[in-house]
mmCIF file of C-alpha atoms in Angstrom:
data_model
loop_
_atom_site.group_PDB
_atom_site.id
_atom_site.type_symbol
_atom_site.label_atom_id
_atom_site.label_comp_id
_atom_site.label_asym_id
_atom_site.label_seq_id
_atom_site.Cartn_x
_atom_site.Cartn_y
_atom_site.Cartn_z
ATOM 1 C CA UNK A 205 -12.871 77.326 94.029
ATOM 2 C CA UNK A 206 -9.441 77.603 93.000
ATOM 3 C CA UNK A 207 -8.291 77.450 89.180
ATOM 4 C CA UNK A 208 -6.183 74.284 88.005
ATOM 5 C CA UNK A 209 -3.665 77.281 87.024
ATOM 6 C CA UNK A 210 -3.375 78.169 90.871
ATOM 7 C CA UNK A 211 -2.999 74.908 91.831
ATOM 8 C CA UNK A 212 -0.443 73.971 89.206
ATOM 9 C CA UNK A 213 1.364 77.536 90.811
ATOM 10 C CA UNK A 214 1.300 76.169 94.152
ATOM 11 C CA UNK A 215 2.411 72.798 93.292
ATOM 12 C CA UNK A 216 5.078 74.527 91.583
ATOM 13 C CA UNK A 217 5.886 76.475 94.652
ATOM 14 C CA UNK A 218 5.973 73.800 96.846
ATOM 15 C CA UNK A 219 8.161 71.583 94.765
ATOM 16 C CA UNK A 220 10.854 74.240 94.326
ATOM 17 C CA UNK A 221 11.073 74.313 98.191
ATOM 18 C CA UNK A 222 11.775 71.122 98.943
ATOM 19 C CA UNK A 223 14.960 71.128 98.638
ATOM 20 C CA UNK A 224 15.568 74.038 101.051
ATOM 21 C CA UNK A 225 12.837 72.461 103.470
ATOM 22 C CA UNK A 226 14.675 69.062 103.677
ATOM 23 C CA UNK A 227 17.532 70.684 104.711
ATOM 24 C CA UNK A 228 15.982 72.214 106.899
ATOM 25 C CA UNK A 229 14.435 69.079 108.257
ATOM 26 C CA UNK A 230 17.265 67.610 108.331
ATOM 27 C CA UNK A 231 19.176 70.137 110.529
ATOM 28 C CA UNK A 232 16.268 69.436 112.910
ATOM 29 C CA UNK A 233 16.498 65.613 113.101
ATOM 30 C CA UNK A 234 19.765 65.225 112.423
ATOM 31 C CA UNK A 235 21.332 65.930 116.112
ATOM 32 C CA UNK A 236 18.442 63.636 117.155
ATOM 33 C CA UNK A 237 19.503 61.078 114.827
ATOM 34 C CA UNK A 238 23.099 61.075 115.356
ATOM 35 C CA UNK A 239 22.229 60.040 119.033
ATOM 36 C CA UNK A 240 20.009 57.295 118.625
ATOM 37 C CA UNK A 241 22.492 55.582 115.867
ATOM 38 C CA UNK A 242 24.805 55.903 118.367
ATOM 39 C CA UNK A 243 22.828 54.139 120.830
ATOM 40 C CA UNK A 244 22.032 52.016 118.678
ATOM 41 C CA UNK A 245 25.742 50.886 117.260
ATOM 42 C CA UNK A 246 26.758 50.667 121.511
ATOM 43 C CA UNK A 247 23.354 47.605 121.419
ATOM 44 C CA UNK A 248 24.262 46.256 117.999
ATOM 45 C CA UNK A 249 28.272 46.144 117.412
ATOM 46 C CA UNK A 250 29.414 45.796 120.865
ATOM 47 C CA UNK A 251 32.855 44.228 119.596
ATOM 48 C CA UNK A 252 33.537 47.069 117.503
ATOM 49 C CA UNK A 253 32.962 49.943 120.458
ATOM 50 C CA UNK A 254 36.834 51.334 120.086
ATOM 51 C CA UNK A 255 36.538 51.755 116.773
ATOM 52 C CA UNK A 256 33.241 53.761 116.986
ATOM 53 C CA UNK A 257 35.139 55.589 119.846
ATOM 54 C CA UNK A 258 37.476 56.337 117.385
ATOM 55 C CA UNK A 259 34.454 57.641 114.808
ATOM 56 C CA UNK A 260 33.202 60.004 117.635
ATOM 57 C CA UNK A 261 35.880 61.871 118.576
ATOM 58 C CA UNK A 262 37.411 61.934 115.091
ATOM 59 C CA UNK A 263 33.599 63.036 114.099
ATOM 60 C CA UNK A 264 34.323 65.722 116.765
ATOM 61 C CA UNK A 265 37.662 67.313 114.957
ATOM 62 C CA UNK A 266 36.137 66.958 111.582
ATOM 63 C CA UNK A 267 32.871 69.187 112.792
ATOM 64 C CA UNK A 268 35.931 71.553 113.675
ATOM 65 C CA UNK A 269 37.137 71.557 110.079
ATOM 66 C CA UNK A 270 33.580 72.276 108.944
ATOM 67 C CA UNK A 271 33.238 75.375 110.921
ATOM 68 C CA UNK A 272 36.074 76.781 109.558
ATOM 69 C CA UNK A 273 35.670 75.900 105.939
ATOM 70 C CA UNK A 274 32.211 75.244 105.362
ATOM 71 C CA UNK A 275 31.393 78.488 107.253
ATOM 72 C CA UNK A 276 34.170 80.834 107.337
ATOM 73 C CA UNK A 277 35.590 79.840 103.798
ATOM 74 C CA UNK A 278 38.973 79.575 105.801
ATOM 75 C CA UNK A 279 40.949 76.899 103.483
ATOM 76 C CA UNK A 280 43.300 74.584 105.897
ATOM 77 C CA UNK A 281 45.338 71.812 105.934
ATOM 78 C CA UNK A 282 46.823 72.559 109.482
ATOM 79 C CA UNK A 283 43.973 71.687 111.908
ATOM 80 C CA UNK A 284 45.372 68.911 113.556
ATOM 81 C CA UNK A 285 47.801 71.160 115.300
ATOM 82 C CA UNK A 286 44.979 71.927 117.452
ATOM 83 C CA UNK A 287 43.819 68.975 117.669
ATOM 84 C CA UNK A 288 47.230 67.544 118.922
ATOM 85 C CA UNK A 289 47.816 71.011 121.358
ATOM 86 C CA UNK A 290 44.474 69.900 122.937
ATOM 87 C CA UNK A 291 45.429 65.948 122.928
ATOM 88 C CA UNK A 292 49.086 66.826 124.380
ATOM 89 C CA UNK A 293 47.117 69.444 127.045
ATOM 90 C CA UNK A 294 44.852 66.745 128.222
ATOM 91 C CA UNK A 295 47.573 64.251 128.831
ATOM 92 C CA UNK A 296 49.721 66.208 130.556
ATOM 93 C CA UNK A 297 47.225 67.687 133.072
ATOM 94 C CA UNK A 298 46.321 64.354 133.894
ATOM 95 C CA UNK A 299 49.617 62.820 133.883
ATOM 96 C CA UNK A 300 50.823 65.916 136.594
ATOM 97 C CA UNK A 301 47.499 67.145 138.384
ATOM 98 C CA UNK A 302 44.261 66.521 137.352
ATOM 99 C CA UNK A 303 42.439 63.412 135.562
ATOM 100 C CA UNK A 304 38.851 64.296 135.900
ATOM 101 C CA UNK A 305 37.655 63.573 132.182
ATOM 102 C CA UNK A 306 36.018 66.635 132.552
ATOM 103 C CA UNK A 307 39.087 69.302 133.476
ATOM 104 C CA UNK A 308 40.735 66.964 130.593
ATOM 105 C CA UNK A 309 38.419 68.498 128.191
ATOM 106 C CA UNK A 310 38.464 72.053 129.461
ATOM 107 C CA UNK A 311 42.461 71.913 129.313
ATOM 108 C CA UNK A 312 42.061 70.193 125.783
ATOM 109 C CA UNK A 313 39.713 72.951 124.649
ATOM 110 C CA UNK A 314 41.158 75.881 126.648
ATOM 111 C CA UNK A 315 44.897 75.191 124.596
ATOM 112 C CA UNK A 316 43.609 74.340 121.232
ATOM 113 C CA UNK A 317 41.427 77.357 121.518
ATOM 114 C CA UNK A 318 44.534 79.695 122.566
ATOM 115 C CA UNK A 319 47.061 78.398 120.058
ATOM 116 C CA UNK A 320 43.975 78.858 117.334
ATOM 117 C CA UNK A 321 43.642 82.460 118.671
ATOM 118 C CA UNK A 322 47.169 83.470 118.113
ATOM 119 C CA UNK A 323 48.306 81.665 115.069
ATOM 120 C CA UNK A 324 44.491 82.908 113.238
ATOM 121 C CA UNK A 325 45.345 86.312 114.151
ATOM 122 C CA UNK A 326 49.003 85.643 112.228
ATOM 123 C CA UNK A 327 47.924 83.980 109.614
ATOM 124 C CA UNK A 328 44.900 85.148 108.371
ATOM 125 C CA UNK A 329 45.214 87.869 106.376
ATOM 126 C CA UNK A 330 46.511 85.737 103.223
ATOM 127 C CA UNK A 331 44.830 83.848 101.292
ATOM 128 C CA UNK A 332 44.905 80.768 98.921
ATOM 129 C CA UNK A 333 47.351 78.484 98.879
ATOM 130 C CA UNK A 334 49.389 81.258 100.530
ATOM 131 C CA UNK A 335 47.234 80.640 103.813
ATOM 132 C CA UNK A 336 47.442 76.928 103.177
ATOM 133 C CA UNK A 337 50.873 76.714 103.328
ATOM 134 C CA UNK A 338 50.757 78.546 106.449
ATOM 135 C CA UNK A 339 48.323 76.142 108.194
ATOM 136 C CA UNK A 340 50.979 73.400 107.358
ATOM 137 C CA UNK A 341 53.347 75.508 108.861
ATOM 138 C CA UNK A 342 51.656 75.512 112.388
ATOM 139 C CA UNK A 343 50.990 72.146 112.173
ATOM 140 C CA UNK A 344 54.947 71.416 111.329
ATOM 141 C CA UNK A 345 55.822 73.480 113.873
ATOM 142 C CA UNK A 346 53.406 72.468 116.516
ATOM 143 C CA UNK A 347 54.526 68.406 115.872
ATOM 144 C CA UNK A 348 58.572 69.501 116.715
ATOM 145 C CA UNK A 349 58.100 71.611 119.815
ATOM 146 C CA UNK A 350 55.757 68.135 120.962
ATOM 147 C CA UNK A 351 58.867 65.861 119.760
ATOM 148 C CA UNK A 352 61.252 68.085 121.331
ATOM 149 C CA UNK A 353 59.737 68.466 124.298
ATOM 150 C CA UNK A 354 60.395 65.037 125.720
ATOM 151 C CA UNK A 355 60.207 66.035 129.724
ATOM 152 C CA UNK A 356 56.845 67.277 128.997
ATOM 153 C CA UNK A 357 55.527 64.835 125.804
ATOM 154 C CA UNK A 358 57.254 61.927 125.687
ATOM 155 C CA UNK A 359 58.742 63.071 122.455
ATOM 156 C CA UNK A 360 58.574 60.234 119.555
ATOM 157 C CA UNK A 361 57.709 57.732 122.099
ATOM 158 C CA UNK A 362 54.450 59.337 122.773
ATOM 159 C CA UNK A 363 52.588 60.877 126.158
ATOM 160 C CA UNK A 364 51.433 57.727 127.967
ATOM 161 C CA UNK A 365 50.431 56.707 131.645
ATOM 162 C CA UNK A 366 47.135 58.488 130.908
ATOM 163 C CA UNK A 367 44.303 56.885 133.607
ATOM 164 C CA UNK A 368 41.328 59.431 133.915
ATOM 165 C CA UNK A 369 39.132 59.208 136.944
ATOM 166 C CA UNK A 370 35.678 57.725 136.680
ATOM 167 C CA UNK A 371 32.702 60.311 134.832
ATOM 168 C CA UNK A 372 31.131 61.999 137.157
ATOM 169 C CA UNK A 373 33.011 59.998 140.112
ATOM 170 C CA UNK A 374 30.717 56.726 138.894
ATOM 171 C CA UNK A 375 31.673 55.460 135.559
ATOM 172 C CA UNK A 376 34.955 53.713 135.011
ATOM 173 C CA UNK A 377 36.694 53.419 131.704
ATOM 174 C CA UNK A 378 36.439 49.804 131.454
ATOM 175 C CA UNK A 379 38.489 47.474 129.398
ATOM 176 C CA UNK A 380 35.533 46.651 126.949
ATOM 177 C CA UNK A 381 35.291 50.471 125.641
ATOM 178 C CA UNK A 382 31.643 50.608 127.357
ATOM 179 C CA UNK A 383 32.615 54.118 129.422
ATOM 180 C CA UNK A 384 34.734 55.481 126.550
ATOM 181 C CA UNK A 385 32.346 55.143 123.808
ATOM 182 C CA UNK A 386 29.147 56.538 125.644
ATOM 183 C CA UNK A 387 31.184 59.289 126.633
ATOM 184 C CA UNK A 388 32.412 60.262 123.561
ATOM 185 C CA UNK A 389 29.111 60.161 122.149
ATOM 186 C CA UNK A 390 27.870 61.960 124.558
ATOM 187 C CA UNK A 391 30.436 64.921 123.587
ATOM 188 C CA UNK A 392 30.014 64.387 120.524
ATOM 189 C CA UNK A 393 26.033 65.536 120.781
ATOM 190 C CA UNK A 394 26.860 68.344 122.772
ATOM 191 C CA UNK A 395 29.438 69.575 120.112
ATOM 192 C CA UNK A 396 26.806 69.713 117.471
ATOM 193 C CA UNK A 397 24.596 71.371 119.561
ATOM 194 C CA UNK A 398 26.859 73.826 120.061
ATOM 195 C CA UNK A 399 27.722 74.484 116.676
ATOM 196 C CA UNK A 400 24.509 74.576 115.687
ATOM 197 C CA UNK A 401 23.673 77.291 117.692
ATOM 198 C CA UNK A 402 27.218 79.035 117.018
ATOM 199 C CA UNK A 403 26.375 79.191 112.929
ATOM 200 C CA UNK A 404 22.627 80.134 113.313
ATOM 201 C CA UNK A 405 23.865 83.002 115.479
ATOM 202 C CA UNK A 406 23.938 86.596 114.444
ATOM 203 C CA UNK A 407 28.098 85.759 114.673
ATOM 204 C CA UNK A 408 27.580 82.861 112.691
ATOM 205 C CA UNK A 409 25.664 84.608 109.907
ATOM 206 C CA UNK A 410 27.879 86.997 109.593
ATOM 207 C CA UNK A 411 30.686 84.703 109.445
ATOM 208 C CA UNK A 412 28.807 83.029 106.023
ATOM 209 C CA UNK A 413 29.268 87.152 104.730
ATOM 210 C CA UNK A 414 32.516 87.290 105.128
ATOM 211 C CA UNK A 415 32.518 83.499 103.086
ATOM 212 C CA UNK A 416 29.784 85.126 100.428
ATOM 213 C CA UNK A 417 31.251 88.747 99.919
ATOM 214 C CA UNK A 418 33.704 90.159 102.438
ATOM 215 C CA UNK A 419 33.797 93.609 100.719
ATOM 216 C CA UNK A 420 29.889 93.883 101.615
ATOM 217 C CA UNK A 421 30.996 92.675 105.175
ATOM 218 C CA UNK A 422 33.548 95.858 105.031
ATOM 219 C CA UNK A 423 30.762 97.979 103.673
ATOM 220 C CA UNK A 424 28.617 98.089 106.608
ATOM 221 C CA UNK A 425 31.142 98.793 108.728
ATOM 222 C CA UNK A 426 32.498 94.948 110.088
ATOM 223 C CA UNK A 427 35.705 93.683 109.833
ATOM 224 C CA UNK A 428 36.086 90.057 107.726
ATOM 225 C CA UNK A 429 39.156 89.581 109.749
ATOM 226 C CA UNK A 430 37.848 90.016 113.048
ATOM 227 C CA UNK A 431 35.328 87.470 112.048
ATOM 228 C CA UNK A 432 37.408 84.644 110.784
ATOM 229 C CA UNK A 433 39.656 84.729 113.769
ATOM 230 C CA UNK A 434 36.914 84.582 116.118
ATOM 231 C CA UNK A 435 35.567 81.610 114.008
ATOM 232 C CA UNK A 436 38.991 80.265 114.238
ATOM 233 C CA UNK A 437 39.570 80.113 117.669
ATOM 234 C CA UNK A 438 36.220 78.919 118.421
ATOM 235 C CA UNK A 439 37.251 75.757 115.940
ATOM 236 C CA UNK A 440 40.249 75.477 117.592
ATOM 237 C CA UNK A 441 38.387 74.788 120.958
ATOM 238 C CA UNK A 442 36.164 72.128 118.905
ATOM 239 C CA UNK A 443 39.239 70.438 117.399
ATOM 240 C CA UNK A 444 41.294 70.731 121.305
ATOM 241 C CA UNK A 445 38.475 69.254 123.091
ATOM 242 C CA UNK A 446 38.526 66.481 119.786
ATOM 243 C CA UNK A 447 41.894 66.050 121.104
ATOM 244 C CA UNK A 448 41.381 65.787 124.487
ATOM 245 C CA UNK A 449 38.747 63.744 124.239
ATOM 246 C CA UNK A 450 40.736 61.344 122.158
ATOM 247 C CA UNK A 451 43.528 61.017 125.036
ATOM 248 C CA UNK A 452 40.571 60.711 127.660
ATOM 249 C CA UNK A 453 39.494 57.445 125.912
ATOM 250 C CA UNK A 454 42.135 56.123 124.688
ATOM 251 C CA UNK A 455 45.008 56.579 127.001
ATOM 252 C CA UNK A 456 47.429 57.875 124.761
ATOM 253 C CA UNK A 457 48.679 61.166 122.496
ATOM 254 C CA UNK A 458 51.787 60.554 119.986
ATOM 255 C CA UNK A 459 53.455 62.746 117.263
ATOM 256 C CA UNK A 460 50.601 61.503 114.535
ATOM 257 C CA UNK A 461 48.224 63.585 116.444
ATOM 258 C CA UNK A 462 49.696 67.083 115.160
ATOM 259 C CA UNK A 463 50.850 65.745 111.618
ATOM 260 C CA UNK A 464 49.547 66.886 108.173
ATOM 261 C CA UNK A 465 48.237 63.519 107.204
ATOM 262 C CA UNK A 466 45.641 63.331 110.156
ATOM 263 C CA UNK A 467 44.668 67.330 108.336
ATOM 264 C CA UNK A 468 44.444 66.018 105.167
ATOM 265 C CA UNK A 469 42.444 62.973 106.451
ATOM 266 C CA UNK A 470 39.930 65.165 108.096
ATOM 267 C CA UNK A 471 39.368 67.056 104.729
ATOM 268 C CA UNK A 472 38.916 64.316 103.021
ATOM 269 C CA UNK A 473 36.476 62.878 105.446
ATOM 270 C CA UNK A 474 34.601 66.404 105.382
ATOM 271 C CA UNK A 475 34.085 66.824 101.586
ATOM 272 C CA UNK A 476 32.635 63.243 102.160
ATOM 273 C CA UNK A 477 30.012 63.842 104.306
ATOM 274 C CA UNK A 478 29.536 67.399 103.065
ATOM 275 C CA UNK A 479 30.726 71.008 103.882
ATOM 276 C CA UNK A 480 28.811 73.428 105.669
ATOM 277 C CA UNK A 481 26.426 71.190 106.858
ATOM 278 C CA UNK A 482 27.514 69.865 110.644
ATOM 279 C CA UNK A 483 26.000 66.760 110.677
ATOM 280 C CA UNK A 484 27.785 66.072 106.933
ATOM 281 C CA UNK A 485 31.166 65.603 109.124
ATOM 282 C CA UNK A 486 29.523 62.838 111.325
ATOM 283 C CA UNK A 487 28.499 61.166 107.813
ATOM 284 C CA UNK A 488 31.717 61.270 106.364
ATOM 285 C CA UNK A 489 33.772 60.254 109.184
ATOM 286 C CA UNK A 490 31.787 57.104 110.025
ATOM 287 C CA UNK A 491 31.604 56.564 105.864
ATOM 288 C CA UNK A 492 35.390 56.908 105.962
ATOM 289 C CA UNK A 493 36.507 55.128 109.288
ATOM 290 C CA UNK A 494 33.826 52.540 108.654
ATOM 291 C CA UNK A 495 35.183 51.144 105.094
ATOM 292 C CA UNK A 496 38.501 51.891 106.029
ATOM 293 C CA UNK A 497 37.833 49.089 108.955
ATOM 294 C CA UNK A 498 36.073 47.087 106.433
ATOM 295 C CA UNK A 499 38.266 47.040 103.545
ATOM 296 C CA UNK A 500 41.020 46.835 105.566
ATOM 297 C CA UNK A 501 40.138 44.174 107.525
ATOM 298 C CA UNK A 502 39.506 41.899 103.985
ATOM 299 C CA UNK A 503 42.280 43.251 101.811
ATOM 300 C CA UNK A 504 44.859 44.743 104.081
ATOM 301 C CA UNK A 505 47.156 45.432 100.820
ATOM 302 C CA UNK A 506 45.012 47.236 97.963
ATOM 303 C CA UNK A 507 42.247 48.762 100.576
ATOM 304 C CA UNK A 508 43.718 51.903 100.118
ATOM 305 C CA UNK A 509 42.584 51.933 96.218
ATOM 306 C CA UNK A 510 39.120 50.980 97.185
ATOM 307 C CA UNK A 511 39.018 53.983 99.365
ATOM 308 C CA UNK A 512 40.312 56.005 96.259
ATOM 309 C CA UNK A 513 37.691 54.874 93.483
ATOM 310 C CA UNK A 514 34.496 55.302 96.238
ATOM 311 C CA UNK A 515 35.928 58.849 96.581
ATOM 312 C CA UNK A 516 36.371 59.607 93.180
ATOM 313 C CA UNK A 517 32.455 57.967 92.663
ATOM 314 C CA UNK A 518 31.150 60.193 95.696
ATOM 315 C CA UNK A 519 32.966 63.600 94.299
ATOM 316 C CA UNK A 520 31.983 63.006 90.666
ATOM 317 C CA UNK A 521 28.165 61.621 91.496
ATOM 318 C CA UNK A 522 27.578 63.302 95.020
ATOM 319 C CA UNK A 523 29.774 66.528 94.496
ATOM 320 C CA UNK A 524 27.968 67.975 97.544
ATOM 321 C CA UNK A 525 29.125 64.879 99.499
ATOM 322 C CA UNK A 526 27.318 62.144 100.938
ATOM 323 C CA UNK A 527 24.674 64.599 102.822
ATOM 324 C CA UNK A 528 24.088 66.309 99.340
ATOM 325 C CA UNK A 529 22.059 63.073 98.939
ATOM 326 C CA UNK A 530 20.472 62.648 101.721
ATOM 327 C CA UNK A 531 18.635 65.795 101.619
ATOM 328 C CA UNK A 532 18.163 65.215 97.820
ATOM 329 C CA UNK A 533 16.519 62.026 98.502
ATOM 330 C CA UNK A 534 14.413 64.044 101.579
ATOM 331 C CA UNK A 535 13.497 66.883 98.894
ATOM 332 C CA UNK A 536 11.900 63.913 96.575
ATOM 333 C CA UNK A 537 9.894 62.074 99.410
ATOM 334 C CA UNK A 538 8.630 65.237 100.980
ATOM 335 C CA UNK A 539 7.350 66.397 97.023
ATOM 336 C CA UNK A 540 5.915 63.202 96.743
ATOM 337 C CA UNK A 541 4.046 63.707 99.993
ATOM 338 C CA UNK A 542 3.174 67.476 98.614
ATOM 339 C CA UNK A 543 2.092 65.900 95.118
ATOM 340 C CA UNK A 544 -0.197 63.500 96.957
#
């Protein structure tokens, strides 16, 4: 028979790993999860399907952001400018040769990933608000060569004319959003699987070292660098195939698309949900996008400082972001479940 001591130690033990086991819980459901609300929202809110379009492939870009700063420690306010090389990418091979949704993506993801590649390998050896400004730099830049390039972009009138072919040769993007928003859910799922597998990867883990301690990274012989540019290119093809899917269903790529405000959006929308988490940038874009809709809809004059004071509550209440309390609230109902 055990003592009441032992069993008070492995109550003790169990309780102190909740936390860590709804997390990792939660990274098991969560993918799973993500679909089925999705399904569910196409049943339930078929009058709203662009704007949950809009939540998947923006979800899409912000899981981008995530893998960069909530994994690599890589601080950025210049994302979009993948985003908007993948968008402008898309469009144009679909304006001039190809509209398969598909080769749409892979041009999307092949350009964001390239111009990722190059600028990381530029950029990345400063740090702080030294690399920050840099990010805004590419961006900036990025957003002039797509206005000047009017033959190619459409300039400040925006790449239009975009009419992909049906999925798979049997679904056409129909004018109720039906196509559109499956698909993008549909990428959407894949992303995260994806990523999931990229950060529980040797490369991944080694990627949180170089976040953690990059001297110890240095130590046994790897090279932080080489790891964060990697990491940044492989965002890049996240946030271009974000891009390109956002041309794909909506039929259009303008300026906005490569602009510091849509970065600075997606960071907020991250730190919403919750960094380093995946599934946190899912939660905080529909959180955003969704009361944005909302409050906008009601009060389309002061919405903005309703947004403002539920931020402020989530970062002084939920400072890990919305998914913060999720899996606090999961650590509590799986000790209960222990206790009982």
């Amino acid at each position: 028979m055990t003592s009441v001591a032992e069993r008070d130690g492995k109550a003790g033990q169990m309780t102190r790993r909740t936390p860590l086991a709804a997390r990792r819980d939660l990274d098991w459901i969560g993918i799973p999860l993500v679909a089925a609300v999705g399904l569910a929202a196409f049943w339930l809110l078929p009058d709203d399907l662009a704007l949950l379009t809009r939540i998947a492939a923006s979800a899409l870009f912000v899981l981008s952001l995530d893998l960069v700063l909530g994994y690599g420690g890589i601080a950025t306010l210049g994302q979009a400018a993948m985003f908007g090389t993948g968008a402008y990418a898309a469009g144009i091979v679909a304006v001039n040769w190809n509209n398969d949704p598909f080769a749409m993506l892979a041009a999307g993801g092949l350009a964001g990933g390239l111009i990722a590649l190059v600028t990381g390998a530029l950029i990345l050896h400063a740090r702080g608000l030294t690399l920050l400004m840099l990010t805004i730099a590419v961006g900036q830049i990025v957003q002039e060569v797509a206005n000047k390039a009017r033959d190619w972009t459409g300039g400040s009138d925006g790449l239009s004319g975009i009419d992909p072919a049906p999925v798979l040769g049997m679904f056409r993007f129909d004018m109720f959003g039906r196509t559109s928003y499956l698909f993008a859910l549909a990428v959407l799922v894949v992303g995260l699987l994806v990523a999931r597998r990229i950060v529980r990867s040797p490369f991944g883990l080694a990627c949180r070292g170089v976040k953690e301690d990059p001297l110890r990274i240095s130590a046994i012989g790897g090279s932080p660098k080489s790891y964060l540019v990697v990491l940044y290119g492989v965002a890049g093809v996240f946030a271009g195939v974000a891009g390109a899917l956002t041309a794909v269903t909506s039929g259009i790529v303008g300026l906005d698309s490569a602009g510091f405000p849509w970065s600075a959006e997606a960071l907020v929308m991250l730190v919403l949900g919750g960094t380093g988490r995946l599934y946190g940038a899912v939660i905080g874009t529909a959180a955003f996008m969704g009361i944005h809709h909302i409050l906008a809809a009601s009060d389309p004059f002061h919405w903005m400082g309703f947004i403002g004071l539920f931020l402020i509550g989530i970062v002084l209440f939920l400072p890990g972001g919305i998914a913060s309390g999720v899996e606090r609230l999961g650590g509590l109902l799986r000790g209960k479940e222990d206790r009982a």
